[in-house]
Short mmCIF file of C-alpha atoms in Angstrom, two decimals:
data_model
loop_
_atom_site.label_atom_id
_atom_site.label_comp_id
_atom_site.label_asym_id
_atom_site.label_seq_id
_atom_site.Cartn_x
_atom_site.Cartn_y
_atom_site.Cartn_z
CA UNK A 1 48.02 -18.49 -43.68
CA UNK A 2 47.09 -17.80 -40.05
CA UNK A 3 44.19 -15.52 -40.89
CA UNK A 4 43.17 -17.71 -43.83
CA UNK A 5 42.65 -20.73 -41.56
CA UNK A 6 40.72 -18.61 -39.07
CA UNK A 7 38.55 -17.32 -41.92
CA UNK A 8 37.90 -20.90 -43.11
CA UNK A 9 36.75 -21.89 -39.62
CA UNK A 10 34.60 -18.74 -39.48
CA UNK A 11 32.92 -19.70 -42.76
CA UNK A 12 32.04 -23.13 -41.37
CA UNK A 13 30.56 -21.50 -38.28
CA UNK A 14 28.67 -18.97 -40.40
CA UNK A 15 27.22 -21.75 -42.55
CA UNK A 16 26.01 -23.61 -39.45
CA UNK A 17 24.31 -20.43 -38.22
CA UNK A 18 22.76 -19.58 -41.58
CA UNK A 19 21.61 -23.07 -42.59
CA UNK A 20 17.83 -22.89 -43.30
CA UNK A 21 17.65 -19.69 -41.25
CA UNK A 22 15.21 -17.95 -43.64
CA UNK A 23 12.77 -20.84 -43.12
CA UNK A 24 12.80 -20.91 -39.31
CA UNK A 25 9.47 -20.51 -37.51
CA UNK A 26 9.32 -18.36 -34.36
CA UNK A 27 9.43 -20.46 -31.19
CA UNK A 28 8.89 -20.09 -27.45
CA UNK A 29 10.54 -16.98 -25.94
CA UNK A 30 10.85 -15.30 -29.34
CA UNK A 31 7.16 -14.50 -28.89
CA UNK A 32 7.75 -12.35 -25.78
CA UNK A 33 8.63 -9.23 -27.76
CA UNK A 34 6.18 -10.01 -30.56
CA UNK A 35 3.27 -10.30 -28.13
CA UNK A 36 4.16 -6.86 -26.78
CA UNK A 37 3.81 -5.43 -30.29
CA UNK A 38 0.43 -7.14 -30.67
CA UNK A 39 -1.19 -6.18 -27.37
CA UNK A 40 0.82 -3.21 -26.00
CA UNK A 41 1.90 0.31 -26.94
CA UNK A 42 5.50 1.62 -26.89
CA UNK A 43 4.70 3.43 -23.66
CA UNK A 44 3.68 0.11 -22.11
CA UNK A 45 6.69 -1.96 -23.12
CA UNK A 46 9.20 0.83 -22.43
CA UNK A 47 7.97 1.18 -18.85
CA UNK A 48 8.06 -2.47 -17.78
CA UNK A 49 10.26 -5.54 -18.07
CA UNK A 50 7.00 -7.46 -18.46
CA UNK A 51 5.72 -10.68 -16.98
CA UNK A 52 7.41 -12.68 -19.75
CA UNK A 53 10.63 -10.64 -19.62
CA UNK A 54 10.69 -9.05 -23.07
CA UNK A 55 13.93 -7.24 -23.94
CA UNK A 56 12.99 -3.55 -23.98
CA UNK A 57 15.52 -2.29 -26.60
CA UNK A 58 14.88 -5.26 -28.91
CA UNK A 59 11.13 -4.72 -28.62
CA UNK A 60 11.65 -1.05 -29.44
CA UNK A 61 13.70 -2.01 -32.51
CA UNK A 62 10.99 -4.44 -33.61
CA UNK A 63 8.33 -1.77 -33.15
CA UNK A 64 10.31 0.58 -35.41
CA UNK A 65 10.72 -2.16 -38.03
CA UNK A 66 7.01 -3.02 -37.84
CA UNK A 67 5.99 0.61 -38.33
CA UNK A 68 8.41 1.34 -41.18
CA UNK A 69 9.11 -1.94 -42.95
CA UNK A 70 6.77 -4.64 -41.73
CA UNK A 71 8.26 -6.96 -39.11
CA UNK A 72 9.61 -10.28 -40.37
CA UNK A 73 11.53 -13.23 -38.94
CA UNK A 74 14.72 -11.84 -40.47
CA UNK A 75 13.98 -8.44 -38.95
CA UNK A 76 13.76 -10.04 -35.51
CA UNK A 77 16.89 -12.17 -35.77
CA UNK A 78 19.52 -10.12 -37.60
CA UNK A 79 20.96 -8.42 -34.45
CA UNK A 80 21.66 -11.78 -32.80
CA UNK A 81 23.11 -13.22 -36.00
CA UNK A 82 25.44 -10.23 -36.38
CA UNK A 83 26.61 -10.57 -32.76
CA UNK A 84 27.17 -14.32 -33.16
CA UNK A 85 29.25 -13.88 -36.30
CA UNK A 86 31.36 -11.06 -34.80
CA UNK A 87 32.02 -13.25 -31.76
CA UNK A 88 33.36 -16.02 -34.03
CA UNK A 89 36.14 -13.73 -35.26
CA UNK A 90 36.77 -11.44 -32.32
CA UNK A 91 37.21 -13.96 -29.51
CA UNK A 92 39.78 -16.18 -31.29
CA UNK A 93 41.76 -13.09 -32.30
CA UNK A 94 41.93 -12.11 -28.63
CA UNK A 95 43.16 -15.60 -27.67
CA UNK A 96 45.74 -15.59 -30.50
CA UNK A 97 47.23 -12.35 -29.18
CA UNK A 98 47.98 -13.84 -25.78
CA UNK A 99 48.29 -17.59 -26.33
CA UNK A 100 49.24 -18.18 -29.97
CA UNK A 101 47.50 -19.15 -33.15
CA UNK A 102 47.28 -22.89 -32.58
CA UNK A 103 45.10 -22.49 -29.50
CA UNK A 104 43.14 -19.74 -31.26
CA UNK A 105 42.27 -21.98 -34.22
CA UNK A 106 41.01 -24.72 -31.94
CA UNK A 107 39.07 -22.18 -29.86
CA UNK A 108 37.49 -20.80 -33.06
CA UNK A 109 36.48 -24.31 -34.14
CA UNK A 110 34.91 -25.06 -30.75
CA UNK A 111 32.94 -21.81 -30.93
CA UNK A 112 31.92 -22.56 -34.51
CA UNK A 113 30.40 -25.99 -33.78
CA UNK A 114 28.80 -25.13 -30.42
CA UNK A 115 25.07 -26.01 -30.69
CA UNK A 116 24.22 -23.54 -27.94
CA UNK A 117 26.01 -20.63 -29.62
CA UNK A 118 24.53 -21.59 -32.99
CA UNK A 119 21.09 -21.61 -31.39
CA UNK A 120 21.46 -18.20 -29.75
CA UNK A 121 22.89 -16.68 -32.93
CA UNK A 122 19.56 -17.56 -34.60
CA UNK A 123 17.19 -16.91 -31.69
CA UNK A 124 15.37 -13.59 -31.30
CA UNK A 125 16.44 -13.14 -27.69
CA UNK A 126 19.35 -10.96 -26.52
CA UNK A 127 21.75 -13.68 -25.28
CA UNK A 128 24.17 -13.51 -28.23
CA UNK A 129 24.34 -9.71 -27.99
CA UNK A 130 24.89 -9.61 -24.22
CA UNK A 131 27.53 -12.35 -24.49
CA UNK A 132 29.49 -10.29 -27.02
CA UNK A 133 28.95 -7.02 -25.15
CA UNK A 134 29.90 -8.59 -21.83
CA UNK A 135 33.41 -9.47 -22.93
CA UNK A 136 33.84 -6.31 -25.00
CA UNK A 137 33.10 -4.12 -21.98
CA UNK A 138 35.52 -6.15 -19.83
CA UNK A 139 38.23 -5.62 -22.43
CA UNK A 140 37.34 -1.91 -22.74
CA UNK A 141 37.50 -1.44 -18.96
CA UNK A 142 40.97 -2.94 -18.60
CA UNK A 143 42.26 -0.85 -21.48
CA UNK A 144 40.84 2.21 -19.75
CA UNK A 145 42.34 1.13 -16.43
CA UNK A 146 45.82 0.09 -17.52
CA UNK A 147 46.62 2.41 -20.46
CA UNK A 148 46.78 6.13 -20.95
CA UNK A 149 46.29 6.24 -24.72
CA UNK A 150 42.68 6.08 -25.90
CA UNK A 151 41.36 6.21 -22.35
CA UNK A 152 38.31 8.30 -23.24
CA UNK A 153 37.39 5.98 -26.10
CA UNK A 154 37.76 2.88 -23.92
CA UNK A 155 35.77 4.48 -21.13
CA UNK A 156 32.91 5.39 -23.45
CA UNK A 157 32.85 1.86 -24.87
CA UNK A 158 32.70 0.39 -21.38
CA UNK A 159 30.01 2.73 -20.05
CA UNK A 160 27.69 2.58 -23.06
CA UNK A 161 28.23 -1.15 -23.59
CA UNK A 162 27.61 -2.03 -19.93
CA UNK A 163 24.42 0.03 -19.76
CA UNK A 164 23.11 -1.36 -23.07
CA UNK A 165 23.85 -4.93 -21.99
CA UNK A 166 21.91 -4.54 -18.73
CA UNK A 167 19.04 -2.85 -20.58
CA UNK A 168 18.93 -5.70 -23.10
CA UNK A 169 18.85 -8.31 -20.33
CA UNK A 170 18.96 -7.34 -16.69
CA UNK A 171 20.65 -10.59 -15.63
CA UNK A 172 23.86 -9.40 -17.36
CA UNK A 173 24.23 -6.48 -14.91
CA UNK A 174 26.51 -8.26 -12.36
CA UNK A 175 28.80 -9.50 -15.14
CA UNK A 176 29.37 -6.07 -16.69
CA UNK A 177 29.80 -4.40 -13.28
CA UNK A 178 32.43 -6.88 -12.11
CA UNK A 179 35.49 -4.98 -13.48
CA UNK A 180 34.55 -1.89 -11.47
CA UNK A 181 34.35 -3.98 -8.30
CA UNK A 182 37.58 -5.84 -9.02
CA UNK A 183 39.50 -2.61 -9.55
CA UNK A 184 37.70 -0.90 -6.68
CA UNK A 185 39.44 -2.84 -3.92
CA UNK A 186 43.03 -1.88 -4.86
CA UNK A 187 41.94 1.70 -5.68
CA UNK A 188 40.39 2.04 -2.22
CA UNK A 189 43.52 0.71 -0.52
CA UNK A 190 45.68 3.13 -2.52
CA UNK A 191 43.40 6.01 -1.55
CA UNK A 192 43.82 5.11 2.13
CA UNK A 193 47.58 5.31 1.59
CA UNK A 194 47.19 8.80 0.16
CA UNK A 195 47.21 7.86 -3.55
CA UNK A 196 43.90 9.23 -4.80
CA UNK A 197 44.43 9.10 -8.58
CA UNK A 198 43.22 5.48 -9.10
CA UNK A 199 40.02 6.07 -7.14
CA UNK A 200 39.31 9.32 -8.99
CA UNK A 201 39.84 7.52 -12.30
CA UNK A 202 37.47 4.79 -11.20
CA UNK A 203 34.81 7.29 -10.15
CA UNK A 204 35.22 9.18 -13.43
CA UNK A 205 34.07 6.02 -15.20
CA UNK A 206 31.75 4.49 -12.61
CA UNK A 207 29.57 7.54 -11.90
CA UNK A 208 28.59 8.27 -15.56
CA UNK A 209 28.05 4.54 -16.14
CA UNK A 210 25.79 4.37 -13.10
CA UNK A 211 23.81 7.40 -14.24
CA UNK A 212 23.30 5.92 -17.71
CA UNK A 213 22.20 2.64 -16.14
CA UNK A 214 19.73 4.49 -13.93
CA UNK A 215 18.37 6.35 -16.94
CA UNK A 216 17.76 3.13 -18.89
CA UNK A 217 16.66 0.58 -16.31
CA UNK A 218 15.37 2.91 -13.60
CA UNK A 219 12.03 3.85 -15.25
CA UNK A 220 10.79 0.26 -15.83
CA UNK A 221 11.96 -0.77 -12.36
CA UNK A 222 10.11 2.12 -10.71
CA UNK A 223 7.04 2.06 -12.96
CA UNK A 224 6.40 -1.68 -12.64
CA UNK A 225 8.39 -3.30 -9.81
CA UNK A 226 5.90 -6.16 -9.76
CA UNK A 227 7.11 -7.31 -13.19
CA UNK A 228 10.35 -8.56 -11.62
CA UNK A 229 8.91 -9.43 -8.21
CA UNK A 230 6.37 -11.78 -9.80
CA UNK A 231 9.16 -13.75 -11.49
CA UNK A 232 11.32 -14.03 -8.35
CA UNK A 233 11.23 -16.66 -5.65
CA UNK A 234 10.17 -19.44 -8.05
CA UNK A 235 12.95 -21.99 -8.57
CA UNK A 236 16.43 -22.98 -7.46
CA UNK A 237 19.00 -24.99 -9.41
CA UNK A 238 19.44 -28.49 -8.08
CA UNK A 239 22.14 -31.09 -8.62
CA UNK A 240 20.68 -31.98 -12.02
CA UNK A 241 20.99 -28.39 -13.24
CA UNK A 242 24.62 -28.07 -12.12
CA UNK A 243 25.41 -31.46 -13.66
CA UNK A 244 23.47 -30.98 -16.90
CA UNK A 245 24.81 -27.50 -17.60
CA UNK A 246 28.19 -28.96 -18.66
CA UNK A 247 26.44 -30.98 -21.38
CA UNK A 248 24.64 -27.77 -22.42
CA UNK A 249 27.81 -25.67 -22.62
CA UNK A 250 29.83 -28.36 -24.40
CA UNK A 251 26.95 -29.32 -26.70
CA UNK A 252 27.04 -33.08 -26.33
CA UNK A 253 24.90 -35.92 -24.94
CA UNK A 254 28.06 -37.89 -24.10
CA UNK A 255 29.32 -38.06 -20.52
CA UNK A 256 32.68 -39.32 -21.83
CA UNK A 257 33.02 -36.24 -24.05
CA UNK A 258 32.21 -33.98 -21.10
CA UNK A 259 34.80 -35.71 -18.90
CA UNK A 260 37.44 -35.53 -21.65
CA UNK A 261 36.84 -31.84 -22.30
CA UNK A 262 36.82 -30.97 -18.61
CA UNK A 263 40.15 -32.77 -18.24
CA UNK A 264 41.62 -30.63 -21.02
CA UNK A 265 40.05 -27.52 -19.47
CA UNK A 266 41.82 -28.22 -16.17
CA UNK A 267 45.12 -28.31 -18.08
CA UNK A 268 44.31 -24.98 -19.75
CA UNK A 269 42.97 -23.08 -16.73
CA UNK A 270 46.42 -22.03 -15.38
CA UNK A 271 47.16 -20.26 -18.67
CA UNK A 272 43.82 -18.44 -18.49
CA UNK A 273 44.41 -17.51 -14.87
CA UNK A 274 47.71 -15.88 -15.78
CA UNK A 275 45.83 -13.78 -18.35
CA UNK A 276 44.70 -11.34 -15.70
CA UNK A 277 42.79 -9.23 -15.07
CA UNK A 278 40.33 -10.10 -17.87
CA UNK A 279 39.85 -13.70 -16.77
CA UNK A 280 39.54 -12.80 -13.09
CA UNK A 281 37.05 -10.07 -13.91
CA UNK A 282 34.94 -12.49 -15.94
CA UNK A 283 35.12 -15.10 -13.18
CA UNK A 284 34.01 -12.55 -10.60
CA UNK A 285 31.17 -11.51 -12.88
CA UNK A 286 29.99 -15.12 -13.18
CA UNK A 287 30.11 -15.63 -9.41
CA UNK A 288 28.13 -12.42 -8.87
CA UNK A 289 25.59 -13.50 -11.50
CA UNK A 290 25.20 -16.90 -9.85
CA UNK A 291 24.75 -15.24 -6.45
CA UNK A 292 22.06 -12.94 -7.88
CA UNK A 293 20.27 -15.94 -9.42
CA UNK A 294 20.32 -17.86 -6.14
CA UNK A 295 18.87 -14.85 -4.35
CA UNK A 296 16.27 -13.93 -7.00
CA UNK A 297 15.32 -17.54 -7.85
CA UNK A 298 13.75 -16.86 -11.27
CA UNK A 299 11.47 -19.37 -12.98
CA UNK A 300 13.01 -22.40 -14.71
CA UNK A 301 16.34 -22.07 -12.88
CA UNK A 302 16.18 -25.79 -12.10
CA UNK A 303 16.63 -26.46 -15.82
CA UNK A 304 20.21 -26.86 -17.19
CA UNK A 305 19.38 -24.77 -20.27
CA UNK A 306 18.09 -21.85 -18.20
CA UNK A 307 21.10 -21.96 -15.88
CA UNK A 308 23.42 -22.30 -18.89
CA UNK A 309 22.08 -19.26 -20.73
CA UNK A 310 22.04 -17.06 -17.63
CA UNK A 311 25.72 -17.99 -17.15
CA UNK A 312 26.51 -18.07 -20.88
CA UNK A 313 29.84 -16.17 -20.52
CA UNK A 314 31.12 -19.23 -18.66
CA UNK A 315 30.91 -21.22 -21.90
CA UNK A 316 33.47 -18.94 -23.54
CA UNK A 317 35.92 -19.45 -20.68
CA UNK A 318 35.27 -23.21 -20.74
CA UNK A 319 35.92 -23.57 -24.48
CA UNK A 320 38.99 -21.33 -24.25
CA UNK A 321 40.33 -23.50 -21.41
CA UNK A 322 39.69 -26.67 -23.46
CA UNK A 323 41.61 -25.21 -26.41
CA UNK A 324 44.50 -24.09 -24.19
CA UNK A 325 44.60 -27.47 -22.45
CA UNK A 326 44.82 -29.33 -25.76
CA UNK A 327 47.52 -26.91 -26.92
CA UNK A 328 49.46 -27.40 -23.69
CA UNK A 329 49.31 -31.18 -24.05
CA UNK A 330 50.38 -30.93 -27.71
CA UNK A 331 53.33 -28.71 -26.73
CA UNK A 332 54.44 -31.25 -24.10
CA UNK A 333 54.38 -34.01 -26.72
CA UNK A 334 56.38 -31.82 -29.10
CA UNK A 335 59.06 -31.34 -26.47
CA UNK A 336 59.29 -35.11 -26.07
CA UNK A 337 59.75 -35.54 -29.84
CA UNK A 338 56.29 -37.04 -30.49
CA UNK A 339 55.31 -34.59 -33.22
CA UNK A 340 53.12 -37.23 -34.86
CA UNK A 341 50.76 -37.06 -31.86
CA UNK A 342 50.20 -33.31 -32.05
CA UNK A 343 47.42 -33.25 -34.70
CA UNK A 344 45.36 -36.01 -32.99
CA UNK A 345 45.63 -34.26 -29.63
CA UNK A 346 44.52 -30.92 -31.09
CA UNK A 347 41.66 -32.57 -32.97
CA UNK A 348 40.58 -34.70 -30.00
CA UNK A 349 38.09 -32.23 -28.44
CA UNK A 350 36.53 -31.52 -31.83
CA UNK A 351 36.17 -35.20 -32.64
CA UNK A 352 34.61 -36.24 -29.34
CA UNK A 353 32.15 -33.34 -29.49
CA UNK A 354 31.23 -33.93 -33.13
CA UNK A 355 30.89 -37.69 -32.74
CA UNK A 356 27.42 -37.37 -31.16
CA UNK A 357 26.63 -33.74 -31.81
CA UNK A 358 22.98 -32.56 -31.57
CA UNK A 359 23.63 -30.76 -34.87
CA UNK A 360 23.00 -34.06 -36.64
CA UNK A 361 19.29 -33.60 -35.79
CA UNK A 362 18.96 -29.92 -36.58
CA UNK A 363 20.78 -30.01 -39.93
CA UNK A 364 18.36 -32.40 -41.62
CA UNK A 365 16.33 -30.95 -44.51
CA UNK A 366 13.69 -29.73 -44.34
CA UNK A 367 13.76 -28.50 -40.74
CA UNK A 368 11.84 -25.29 -40.15
CA UNK A 369 11.84 -25.69 -36.37
CA UNK A 370 15.48 -25.91 -35.23
CA UNK A 371 14.63 -23.58 -32.31
CA UNK A 372 11.93 -25.96 -31.05
CA UNK A 373 12.54 -27.37 -27.56
CA UNK A 374 12.95 -30.96 -28.84
CA UNK A 375 16.27 -29.82 -30.32
CA UNK A 376 17.34 -27.35 -27.63
CA UNK A 377 15.78 -28.41 -24.34
CA UNK A 378 18.46 -30.76 -22.99
CA UNK A 379 21.27 -32.33 -25.00
CA UNK A 380 21.35 -35.41 -22.78
CA UNK A 381 19.40 -38.22 -24.42
CA UNK A 382 17.65 -39.10 -21.16
CA UNK A 383 16.99 -35.47 -20.30
CA UNK A 384 14.83 -34.18 -23.15
CA UNK A 385 11.73 -33.57 -21.07
CA UNK A 386 10.02 -31.50 -23.72
CA UNK A 387 10.55 -34.16 -26.40
CA UNK A 388 8.67 -36.69 -24.32
CA UNK A 389 5.84 -34.22 -23.74
CA UNK A 390 5.56 -33.58 -27.48
CA UNK A 391 5.33 -37.32 -28.15
CA UNK A 392 2.13 -37.38 -26.06
CA UNK A 393 0.38 -35.21 -28.67
CA UNK A 394 -1.99 -37.43 -30.70
CA UNK A 395 -0.47 -38.22 -34.10
CA UNK A 396 -2.55 -38.81 -37.22
CA UNK A 397 -1.36 -41.64 -39.52
CA UNK A 398 -1.80 -39.20 -42.43
CA UNK A 399 1.58 -37.57 -41.73
CA UNK A 400 3.46 -40.77 -42.62
CA UNK A 401 1.69 -40.99 -46.01
CA UNK A 402 3.50 -37.81 -47.10
CA UNK A 403 6.69 -39.84 -47.56
CA UNK A 404 5.22 -41.06 -50.83
CA UNK A 405 5.84 -37.56 -52.19
CA UNK A 406 9.30 -36.24 -53.10
CA UNK A 407 10.99 -34.62 -50.10
CA UNK A 408 10.27 -30.91 -49.61
CA UNK A 409 7.80 -30.91 -52.49
CA UNK A 410 4.89 -29.28 -50.63
CA UNK A 411 4.57 -26.73 -47.84
CA UNK A 412 1.87 -27.47 -45.26
CA UNK A 413 0.27 -24.75 -43.12
CA UNK A 414 -1.04 -26.11 -39.81
CA UNK A 415 -3.64 -24.31 -37.70
CA UNK A 416 -4.17 -23.39 -34.97
CA UNK A 417 -0.65 -22.35 -34.02
CA UNK A 418 0.57 -23.30 -30.54
CA UNK A 419 3.58 -21.05 -29.95
CA UNK A 420 4.74 -23.02 -26.91
CA UNK A 421 6.93 -25.83 -28.24
CA UNK A 422 5.66 -28.77 -26.12
CA UNK A 423 2.21 -28.23 -27.66
CA UNK A 424 3.47 -27.91 -31.24
CA UNK A 425 4.49 -31.19 -32.89
CA UNK A 426 5.85 -29.75 -36.14
CA UNK A 427 9.36 -31.30 -35.90
CA UNK A 428 7.81 -34.77 -35.83
CA UNK A 429 5.41 -33.91 -38.67
CA UNK A 430 8.34 -32.71 -40.78
CA UNK A 431 10.47 -35.75 -39.96
CA UNK A 432 7.71 -38.24 -40.75
CA UNK A 433 6.49 -36.58 -43.94
CA UNK A 434 9.77 -35.01 -45.15
CA UNK A 435 7.72 -31.90 -46.04
CA UNK A 436 8.01 -28.36 -44.76
CA UNK A 437 5.48 -27.39 -42.05
CA UNK A 438 4.62 -23.79 -41.12
CA UNK A 439 1.91 -22.29 -38.90
CA UNK A 440 -1.29 -21.18 -40.58
CA UNK A 441 -2.62 -18.07 -38.82
CA UNK A 442 -6.34 -17.77 -38.17
CA UNK A 443 -6.39 -14.04 -37.35
CA UNK A 444 -8.54 -12.29 -39.91
CA UNK A 445 -10.41 -15.49 -40.75
CA UNK A 446 -12.16 -16.43 -37.52
CA UNK A 447 -10.23 -14.51 -34.85
CA UNK A 448 -9.50 -10.88 -34.07
CA UNK A 449 -6.04 -9.73 -33.04
CA UNK A 450 -4.79 -11.59 -29.97
CA UNK A 451 -1.55 -12.52 -28.25
CA UNK A 452 -0.22 -15.60 -29.98
CA UNK A 453 -1.19 -14.61 -33.54
CA UNK A 454 -0.10 -11.43 -35.34
CA UNK A 455 -3.09 -9.57 -36.81
CA UNK A 456 -3.61 -9.34 -40.54
CA UNK A 457 -2.15 -5.91 -41.34
CA UNK A 458 0.88 -4.29 -42.94
CA UNK A 459 2.86 -4.09 -39.66
CA UNK A 460 3.58 -7.82 -39.79
CA UNK A 461 5.23 -9.45 -42.79
CA UNK A 462 6.22 -12.87 -41.52
CA UNK A 463 7.40 -15.17 -44.28
CA UNK A 464 6.85 -18.41 -42.36
CA UNK A 465 3.47 -17.70 -40.75
CA UNK A 466 0.93 -17.07 -43.54
CA UNK A 467 -2.54 -15.84 -42.66
CA UNK A 468 -5.03 -18.33 -44.05
CA UNK A 469 -7.34 -15.44 -44.88
CA UNK A 470 -4.84 -13.83 -47.25
CA UNK A 471 -4.17 -15.09 -50.78
CA UNK A 472 -0.91 -13.21 -51.18
CA UNK A 473 0.62 -14.65 -47.99
CA UNK A 474 -0.44 -18.19 -48.89
CA UNK A 475 1.11 -17.77 -52.34
CA UNK A 476 4.32 -16.23 -50.96
CA UNK A 477 4.74 -19.11 -48.50
CA UNK A 478 4.06 -21.63 -51.32
CA UNK A 479 1.43 -23.39 -49.21
CA UNK A 480 -0.10 -26.40 -50.96
CA UNK A 481 -2.00 -28.02 -48.08
CA UNK A 482 -3.73 -26.73 -44.95
CA UNK A 483 -4.10 -28.96 -41.89
CA UNK A 484 -6.41 -28.14 -39.00
CA UNK A 485 -5.29 -29.78 -35.74
CA UNK A 486 -8.30 -30.67 -33.63
CA UNK A 487 -8.19 -30.09 -29.84
CA UNK A 488 -6.19 -32.65 -27.87
CA UNK A 489 -5.66 -33.31 -24.13
CA UNK A 490 -3.19 -31.08 -22.31
CA UNK A 491 -0.59 -33.53 -21.01
CA UNK A 492 0.96 -30.83 -18.81
CA UNK A 493 -2.21 -30.63 -16.77
CA UNK A 494 -2.24 -26.82 -16.65
CA UNK A 495 -4.83 -24.35 -17.91
CA UNK A 496 -7.55 -25.74 -20.18
CA UNK A 497 -7.74 -29.55 -20.20
CA UNK A 498 -7.87 -29.40 -24.04
CA UNK A 499 -5.22 -27.65 -26.14
CA UNK A 500 -6.78 -25.65 -28.96
CA UNK A 501 -10.32 -25.76 -27.54
CA UNK A 502 -10.55 -21.95 -27.72
CA UNK A 503 -10.09 -22.13 -31.50
CA UNK A 504 -12.01 -25.30 -32.31
CA UNK A 505 -14.81 -23.22 -33.85
CA UNK A 506 -12.38 -22.07 -36.56
CA UNK A 507 -12.59 -25.45 -38.30
CA UNK A 508 -15.90 -24.32 -39.79
CA UNK A 509 -14.29 -21.15 -41.18
CA UNK A 510 -11.45 -23.21 -42.69
CA UNK A 511 -13.99 -25.54 -44.35
CA UNK A 512 -15.84 -22.55 -45.78
CA UNK A 513 -12.57 -21.08 -47.00
CA UNK A 514 -10.99 -24.14 -48.65
CA UNK A 515 -13.90 -26.51 -49.31
CA UNK A 516 -14.29 -30.13 -48.29
CA UNK A 517 -11.26 -31.89 -46.71
CA UNK A 518 -9.04 -34.26 -48.66
CA UNK A 519 -8.62 -36.30 -45.50
CA UNK A 520 -10.14 -36.20 -42.01
CA UNK A 521 -9.92 -38.26 -38.84
CA UNK A 522 -10.44 -37.57 -35.13
CA UNK A 523 -7.12 -35.68 -34.97
CA UNK A 524 -6.82 -33.52 -38.11
CA UNK A 525 -8.61 -32.30 -41.22
CA UNK A 526 -6.56 -31.74 -44.40
CA UNK A 527 -7.50 -29.25 -47.12
CA UNK A 528 -6.04 -28.52 -50.56
CA UNK A 529 -5.17 -24.94 -51.44
CA UNK A 530 -6.58 -23.95 -54.78
CA UNK A 531 -6.20 -20.59 -56.50
CA UNK A 532 -9.95 -20.21 -56.69
CA UNK A 533 -10.41 -20.93 -52.99
CA UNK A 534 -9.60 -17.44 -51.87
CA UNK A 535 -12.06 -15.34 -53.83
CA UNK A 536 -13.42 -12.53 -51.72
CA UNK A 537 -10.78 -12.88 -49.00
CA UNK A 538 -9.64 -10.11 -46.75
CA UNK A 539 -7.12 -7.72 -48.28
CA UNK A 540 -4.18 -6.26 -46.47
#
């Protein structure tokens, strides 16, 4: 019964992570690694963390997939999905061992419905992997430190996991190093008293771990120190970031829900604190990470989402504390004979978080852009900066006419792709027309290979980004209409004053390819896809 309920909660969480996943279009930072594959060689991306901070081991994996299989959206996202699903089972099992099954079930449910964790389980960036690895290496360290059986196995898991986590994302380094520092103080004091065994045991783990770290992150640091220096000294978190991050971690736009959950978390914190040294090690790791961020001052740190993902391990502690607080309150009511109040108390955090959950937006069908910034930027209703920027993109009245068709009855390929969310209005197009919208790639039709569009060759097999020059890709994506978005003013006021001006000439190539438009105004031109339209097109 205990495991059956946990499995049921896991299945709900898995469904939320898998919903429409095969149809999701790449967004924002997912392009960092992909652009490396388009414009760089393995030697280049292995020897630098890059201006846009690509994850070196993930990029290497994607390069291998591209060379052997053809890189796809699924090929980019499966490692994060696997990590997110493992986390859903592993973390509640840990809590059940120390604090009982009732708290573990609630903790599992909070993890399952977390919009942030759902997002990062689907997002081709390393956050879900480093979150899982971070706590696994903490657990492995304390097993190594406090037990004699399986010490070598635990030590290997810690050393390899810590090095891999830092290589995946350098910001995780302070978190995974924290257990060594926490154990180092007592070991040093014991050594000064003449007890050298603890310090020798610490060095036996710390030195090989340090060497492996140097082997993995040393070459890119030495070969291209400017890659990190250029990203430092940019931004600091202000009051809004430290306030908004609680809405991000709890996944709600409601201040009342945040206050209620924080109240429960305060009740649960003493139980977590007694679960030493794992909790204290994680807390030290978070403080060290925050200190590193305040010193380095990376870009976007003023944003609650950026601060929240850099300190993502804090969300696990927060949700665990909420679950333990609710369990503690329920136990107090039980002791007073109010058993009837136990279920409502345990369900309270779930209900207040689900009442206004951002998942209500992302779960609508069709939605091919759940990773777009309008859904992920800031869960506070008055804080969605990117949503307001997107609304400044000129909107053709044609999109609303699509509602006359049955929902999800036609797939529309829009060109040119803008792979930065605030310049890509696809969520609004899909909502207005109730039809699926995917990017239509112009590479091979009127453009050569360039960052921002995968070239037309066998290395790239994206299901949701068909090349308009290729019949087979158009057919596989079931594209029925092609829309060309004409240049529009850049509301951000950076770079070119017109978004898409560099590809405006491609409208002529699209006309030649698909014939006269079905509809045209000053914002878009719409073309029908016909089987005969692609005669003489480029072959793969």
